[in-house]
XYZ file of C-alpha atoms in Angstrom:
406
model
C 1.849 -7.070 59.137
C 5.107 -5.165 57.756
C 8.562 -6.227 58.826
C 11.010 -3.457 59.192
C 13.165 -2.759 56.150
C 17.093 -3.115 56.989
C 19.991 -2.396 55.167
C 22.804 -5.117 54.528
C 26.205 -4.199 53.457
C 27.542 -6.230 50.539
C 30.800 -7.498 49.613
C 30.810 -5.018 46.710
C 30.428 -2.201 49.079
C 27.064 -1.086 47.886
C 23.990 -1.319 50.110
C 20.990 -3.557 49.884
C 17.792 -2.931 51.403
C 15.209 -5.802 52.310
C 11.505 -5.333 52.960
C 8.839 -8.081 53.097
C 5.506 -7.600 50.893
C 2.559 -9.492 52.275
C -0.370 -7.580 51.048
C -2.117 -7.754 47.525
C -1.623 -3.934 46.716
C 1.950 -4.322 47.744
C 2.343 -7.331 45.374
C 0.556 -5.661 42.619
C 2.647 -2.681 42.975
C 5.788 -4.901 42.336
C 4.592 -5.987 38.996
C 6.615 -3.968 36.582
C 9.890 -4.460 38.667
C 9.038 -8.110 38.988
C 8.616 -8.744 35.242
C 11.670 -6.552 34.393
C 13.804 -9.081 36.602
C 12.027 -11.962 34.986
C 13.405 -10.872 31.510
C 16.850 -10.410 33.037
C 17.017 -13.576 35.040
C 18.384 -16.603 33.201
C 17.211 -19.040 35.761
C 13.940 -17.769 36.259
C 11.007 -20.050 35.416
C 7.327 -19.716 34.733
C 6.618 -20.760 38.372
C 8.550 -17.689 39.530
C 6.858 -15.250 37.295
C 4.572 -12.409 38.871
C 1.583 -13.760 36.756
C 2.118 -17.262 38.160
C 2.394 -16.194 41.668
C -0.489 -13.828 41.411
C -2.540 -16.851 41.044
C -0.715 -18.802 43.871
C -1.428 -15.947 46.271
C -4.773 -15.060 45.123
C -7.407 -15.578 48.036
C -4.640 -16.965 50.265
C -4.677 -13.817 52.900
C -1.959 -14.015 55.316
C -0.429 -17.145 53.788
C 2.433 -15.700 51.993
C 4.973 -12.942 51.681
C 7.828 -12.013 49.329
C 11.434 -11.001 50.389
C 12.098 -8.003 48.223
C 15.920 -6.903 47.926
C 16.637 -3.563 46.454
C 19.988 -1.883 45.490
C 20.864 1.707 46.606
C 19.015 2.999 43.725
C 15.683 1.183 44.580
C 15.832 -1.402 41.643
C 14.783 -4.785 42.690
C 17.581 -7.359 42.464
C 16.230 -10.231 44.274
C 13.020 -11.729 45.100
C 12.085 -14.752 47.469
C 8.489 -15.896 47.567
C 7.467 -17.691 50.785
C 4.371 -19.474 52.012
C 3.191 -19.547 55.567
C 1.932 -22.389 57.789
C 0.737 -22.391 61.598
C 2.116 -25.355 63.498
C 1.026 -26.180 67.149
C 4.122 -27.560 68.865
C 3.325 -30.252 71.111
C 6.744 -30.174 72.906
C 6.805 -26.556 73.374
C 3.000 -25.947 73.613
C 2.950 -23.107 71.345
C 2.143 -21.828 67.899
C 4.890 -21.843 65.639
C 5.254 -20.285 61.943
C 6.488 -22.787 59.341
C 7.947 -21.613 55.912
C 7.841 -22.870 52.548
C 8.524 -21.804 49.028
C 5.729 -19.451 47.938
C 4.947 -21.168 44.821
C 3.979 -24.471 46.651
C 0.582 -22.615 47.350
C -0.058 -23.752 43.744
C 1.959 -26.789 43.929
C 4.602 -25.210 41.513
C 6.899 -27.895 39.995
C 10.027 -25.863 40.667
C 10.791 -23.224 43.188
C 13.739 -21.008 44.088
C 14.926 -17.416 43.750
C 14.540 -14.593 41.015
C 17.850 -12.730 40.916
C 19.556 -10.094 38.835
C 22.610 -12.068 37.477
C 25.270 -9.497 38.558
C 24.371 -9.397 42.154
C 22.665 -12.845 42.836
C 25.056 -13.683 45.656
C 24.926 -10.419 47.474
C 21.016 -10.332 47.073
C 20.518 -13.931 48.157
C 22.939 -13.103 51.244
C 21.141 -10.201 52.006
C 17.672 -12.007 51.943
C 18.942 -14.863 54.214
C 20.338 -12.445 56.722
C 16.873 -10.675 56.769
C 15.093 -13.872 56.844
C 17.188 -15.137 59.911
C 16.007 -12.180 61.872
C 12.488 -12.703 61.105
C 10.249 -14.965 63.441
C 9.801 -18.421 62.176
C 10.695 -22.028 63.335
C 11.409 -23.812 60.142
C 11.833 -23.190 56.479
C 11.284 -26.101 53.889
C 12.032 -25.483 50.341
C 11.578 -28.482 47.940
C 12.262 -28.846 44.109
C 14.908 -25.816 43.883
C 16.551 -26.388 40.511
C 18.976 -23.444 40.964
C 21.947 -25.385 42.658
C 24.265 -22.740 43.096
C 21.842 -20.131 44.177
C 20.428 -22.431 46.779
C 23.951 -23.122 48.258
C 24.507 -19.534 48.566
C 21.295 -18.989 50.373
C 21.498 -21.801 52.849
C 25.329 -20.997 53.503
C 23.966 -17.426 54.455
C 21.356 -18.826 56.547
C 23.865 -21.069 58.546
C 26.289 -18.032 58.970
C 23.316 -16.227 60.576
C 22.880 -19.187 63.239
C 20.155 -21.167 61.393
C 20.851 -25.079 61.077
C 20.412 -26.262 57.593
C 20.339 -29.949 56.214
C 19.676 -31.110 52.718
C 17.395 -34.212 52.527
C 16.391 -37.051 50.132
C 12.895 -37.238 49.055
C 11.876 -40.690 48.043
C 8.171 -41.818 47.317
C 6.406 -45.063 46.225
C 8.020 -46.805 49.189
C 11.337 -45.869 48.336
C 11.071 -46.887 44.791
C 11.041 -43.157 43.241
C 13.673 -40.428 43.850
C 11.356 -37.279 43.480
C 14.328 -35.061 43.279
C 15.132 -36.444 39.902
C 13.408 -34.804 36.943
C 13.688 -36.648 33.604
C 13.618 -34.135 30.775
C 13.809 -34.753 26.870
C 15.903 -32.151 24.935
C 13.917 -31.580 21.843
C 15.307 -31.479 18.184
C 14.041 -29.432 15.401
C 11.536 -31.820 14.210
C 9.627 -34.940 15.430
C 11.212 -37.355 12.916
C 14.775 -36.532 14.087
C 13.164 -36.919 17.620
C 12.182 -40.476 16.856
C 15.373 -41.230 15.216
C 17.584 -39.960 17.887
C 16.035 -39.979 21.215
C 13.814 -43.308 20.993
C 15.038 -46.685 20.829
C 14.489 -48.595 17.459
C 11.705 -51.159 19.465
C 9.907 -47.954 20.905
C 10.102 -46.346 17.560
C 8.441 -49.195 15.867
C 5.801 -49.476 18.589
C 4.774 -46.048 18.202
C 4.835 -46.151 14.317
C 2.462 -49.221 14.466
C -0.213 -47.788 16.907
C -0.036 -44.464 14.963
C -0.860 -46.262 11.574
C -3.321 -48.698 12.958
C -5.238 -46.122 15.307
C -4.136 -42.766 15.263
C -4.396 -42.212 11.594
C -7.856 -43.529 11.332
C -11.202 -41.729 12.121
C -11.673 -43.987 15.359
C -9.328 -42.015 17.560
C -8.738 -38.306 17.588
C -6.910 -35.920 19.842
C -8.259 -32.423 21.094
C -6.821 -29.573 22.946
C -8.522 -27.802 25.759
C -9.685 -24.341 24.758
C -11.545 -21.729 26.572
C -14.911 -23.281 25.465
C -13.918 -26.914 26.613
C -11.778 -26.056 29.653
C -14.252 -26.968 32.407
C -15.488 -30.155 30.617
C -12.062 -31.040 29.891
C -10.821 -30.514 33.378
C -13.767 -32.602 34.759
C -12.648 -35.333 32.439
C -9.025 -35.442 33.455
C -9.518 -35.052 37.133
C -12.399 -37.715 37.192
C -9.788 -40.059 35.506
C -7.336 -39.286 37.964
C -9.543 -39.835 41.099
C -10.671 -43.084 39.556
C -6.972 -44.156 39.228
C -5.857 -42.970 42.536
C -8.767 -42.544 44.917
C -8.593 -45.925 46.545
C -4.799 -45.319 47.486
C -5.186 -41.628 48.462
C -8.492 -42.239 50.369
C -9.739 -38.999 52.025
C -6.919 -36.861 50.480
C -8.458 -37.504 47.000
C -10.762 -34.687 46.920
C -8.215 -32.190 48.159
C -5.422 -33.339 45.699
C -7.949 -33.054 42.901
C -9.120 -29.580 44.002
C -5.340 -28.385 44.118
C -4.534 -29.947 40.726
C -7.525 -28.299 39.231
C -6.632 -24.900 40.682
C -3.196 -25.418 39.307
C -4.276 -26.205 35.783
C -7.020 -23.480 35.850
C -4.342 -20.951 36.797
C -2.241 -22.113 33.895
C -5.112 -21.469 31.724
C -5.733 -18.156 33.062
C -2.107 -17.145 32.555
C -1.962 -18.389 29.031
C 0.294 -21.516 30.074
C -1.985 -24.670 29.761
C -1.736 -27.413 27.354
C -4.250 -30.098 27.963
C -4.611 -32.822 25.281
C -7.464 -35.636 25.363
C -7.548 -38.809 23.416
C -10.943 -39.839 22.234
C -12.516 -42.989 20.778
C -15.356 -41.538 18.858
C -17.195 -39.675 21.663
C -15.647 -41.248 24.473
C -12.602 -39.762 26.229
C -10.064 -42.269 27.070
C -7.310 -40.014 28.734
C -5.626 -36.742 28.844
C -2.373 -35.169 30.017
C -2.198 -31.700 31.876
C 0.774 -29.518 31.232
C 2.374 -26.075 32.237
C 4.260 -24.454 29.432
C 6.962 -21.979 29.923
C 7.497 -20.137 26.547
C 10.188 -17.855 27.632
C 12.411 -20.842 28.617
C 10.953 -23.064 26.014
C 9.717 -25.856 28.306
C 6.706 -28.046 28.476
C 6.190 -29.413 31.981
C 4.059 -32.520 32.221
C 2.056 -32.366 35.582
C -0.390 -35.318 35.457
C -2.084 -37.946 33.610
C -5.645 -39.387 33.924
C -6.953 -42.224 31.928
C -10.153 -44.543 31.776
C -9.345 -47.476 33.622
C -11.890 -49.303 31.963
C -10.441 -48.672 28.399
C -8.722 -51.776 26.784
C -6.532 -49.736 24.523
C -2.861 -50.288 25.895
C -1.398 -47.010 24.261
C -3.309 -44.139 25.824
C -0.519 -42.770 27.930
C 2.084 -43.282 24.976
C -0.161 -41.879 22.401
C -0.704 -38.705 24.401
C 2.976 -38.270 25.286
C 4.230 -38.694 21.743
C 1.553 -36.322 20.672
C 2.550 -33.681 23.344
C 6.143 -33.924 22.384
C 5.277 -33.423 18.714
C 3.283 -30.385 19.634
C 5.954 -29.020 21.693
C 8.532 -29.405 18.691
C 6.022 -27.800 16.442
C 5.485 -24.751 18.725
C 9.425 -24.420 19.029
C 9.917 -25.564 22.437
C 13.374 -27.106 23.288
C 12.367 -29.235 26.282
C 9.699 -31.717 27.434
C 9.822 -32.108 31.097
C 8.507 -35.019 32.883
C 8.850 -33.201 36.150
C 9.549 -34.915 39.481
C 10.328 -38.563 39.804
C 12.464 -41.137 38.117
C 9.919 -43.641 37.077
C 11.134 -46.021 34.328
C 8.705 -45.187 31.622
C 9.961 -41.700 31.217
C 13.241 -42.807 30.115
C 11.773 -44.609 27.032
C 11.082 -41.278 25.522
C 14.652 -40.298 25.576
C 14.622 -38.420 28.987
C 17.741 -37.725 30.981
C 17.687 -36.541 34.716
C 18.335 -33.226 36.129
C 18.422 -33.084 39.923
C 16.762 -30.580 42.170
C 17.394 -29.712 45.825
C 15.426 -30.018 48.833
C 16.566 -28.501 52.235
C 15.014 -27.915 55.695
C 16.433 -24.942 57.788
C 15.498 -24.703 61.557
C 16.035 -22.322 64.211
C 18.760 -23.520 66.708
C 17.629 -21.543 69.657
C 13.580 -21.005 69.590
C 12.484 -18.553 72.009
C 9.151 -16.806 72.911
C 9.775 -14.000 70.484
C 11.445 -15.739 67.385
C 9.185 -18.641 66.236
C 5.661 -17.127 65.384
C 5.037 -14.464 62.848
C 2.080 -12.140 63.469
C 1.136 -12.623 60.072
C -0.361 -15.956 61.070
C -2.444 -14.601 63.815
C -5.737 -15.288 61.980
C -4.737 -18.870 61.218
C -3.751 -19.131 64.902
C -7.102 -17.920 66.191
C -8.888 -20.508 64.010
C -6.706 -23.199 65.383
C -7.626 -21.933 69.023
C -11.299 -22.019 68.176
C -10.826 -25.603 67.362
C -9.122 -26.339 70.622
C -12.100 -24.629 72.487
C -14.605 -26.564 70.495
C -12.754 -29.743 71.245
C -12.829 -29.016 74.878
C -9.137 -28.821 75.298
C -8.945 -25.990 77.732
C -5.328 -26.685 78.748
C -4.035 -25.908 75.168
C -6.654 -23.283 74.551
C -5.299 -21.235 77.695
C -1.699 -21.830 76.659
C -2.432 -20.461 73.147
C -4.362 -17.725 74.370
C -1.460 -16.667 76.792
C 0.867 -16.797 73.893
C -1.151 -14.569 71.460
C -1.859 -12.212 74.179
C 1.773 -11.725 74.815
C 2.280 -11.202 71.196
C -0.456 -8.779 70.603
C 0.463 -6.649 73.814
């Protein structure tokens, strides 16, 4: 499944080599170089770490690859993780390969590129040129927080003949901009946070319910541990499903499974923070977070609460507790992640903006829209055509795959 290594001349006159790694042994062999690059990259995140992507790629055979850019001495200077999906084109009557950011296999909150700072531009340009020569129909990258790097990459794709457009991403019937990510800059102590980040009214509300409820024996907050993880996840995901199940319908089970996989991966990598609020022995709600110790960030992922609970302060109690915990642990930022829902700003959050772009091949042909890495997934789709009795599509699919494999 390997693509050929190519050499790309850089503006600095040095040669960069690009290779595609798409096997577990190949990914494992990158560990030392990858983690060394993590330490050097000021724009890296937990979602681009080797540990995190190991979880994303596990049991996902032939659904991912990594563009690896090396300098003339063999050192890794740029990494671009990719996710693969097979699409059947109704208009062209063929299988096509669609690409996304690799971290989205684990619903990573942020995506992007890992680079050595001194040659980020050259590395990204080399990766983009190599990618343009690979077979695929479209590339979609959402939630890229690295503004300059993203523009360098897409400019290089356009220079190589790929059409690129940047897109908005509105949800909730256009009410929520999911490319705005409210974040709270955390001071050195919680009292300072309350005094400088939160309005007087909100501060008074918090102090009232803290004294009336949280400083009594009636309510308590626990943190998930290795021993309680499965039960706590059951609780959190059960609450989430009860809240959103009617709206999400048949998608609910799949969404719950993916969130659970994400939070379980965070626990395995030591990056989970999951507080639960209890009234006696009754859980009322919980929050799931992914923490990034190296960058000093706590990423809020999802909330679940008992819809039958009469307490109006469940979400606020958990968020204030999580912010206090983050400050105590020395974190510098509490990230409410995607979406500019109004409640997030009551905690003192301010927006950062992330990017969403789609790149598409201008001149699709028989030999440049389908990657053989996707052969297994295509054969599974072909089996479905046969079982459905769609002999026309099955025949065209067989002809395409036979041509590719010949």
